[in-house]
């Protein structure tokens, strides 16, 4: 019997463009067997996708696009969270 499970991919881009380079990511995989860590952080040197557009071409659906940051005058160069976060999801077959 085949069922589907959800995978969530979070990509942080260098710029707001869907074609911009991925700089950080995390993958949450609901299709992993019980007892297996369901999350992979972006701690490897190779990104799962170089951009959101490439992930879309591989079947991922965009669920959330970033709200563009508002920079207060005088604080434009302060560091903080990564502002261009895209949340994607796809359904994959799962066989028990």
C-alpha angles and dihedrals in degrees: 000000000000125000132173128243130194126245121195121202121189115197124186113201132202091233135014094258115107087229094054121116120273110242100174138006148172130201124205111192119195090183094069115112118257111277093030118109105258095202132072118188123208093260097126126084094238117073119219088233130008091223144000089256091059090050090051090052087055093055103272118139120218111235101171135021123196125264105236111250121250110222118207114224109266094022100070093114099044115121122232139126121350103267103202104067121161123189117207133179140188137177119237131189115260123196119197 
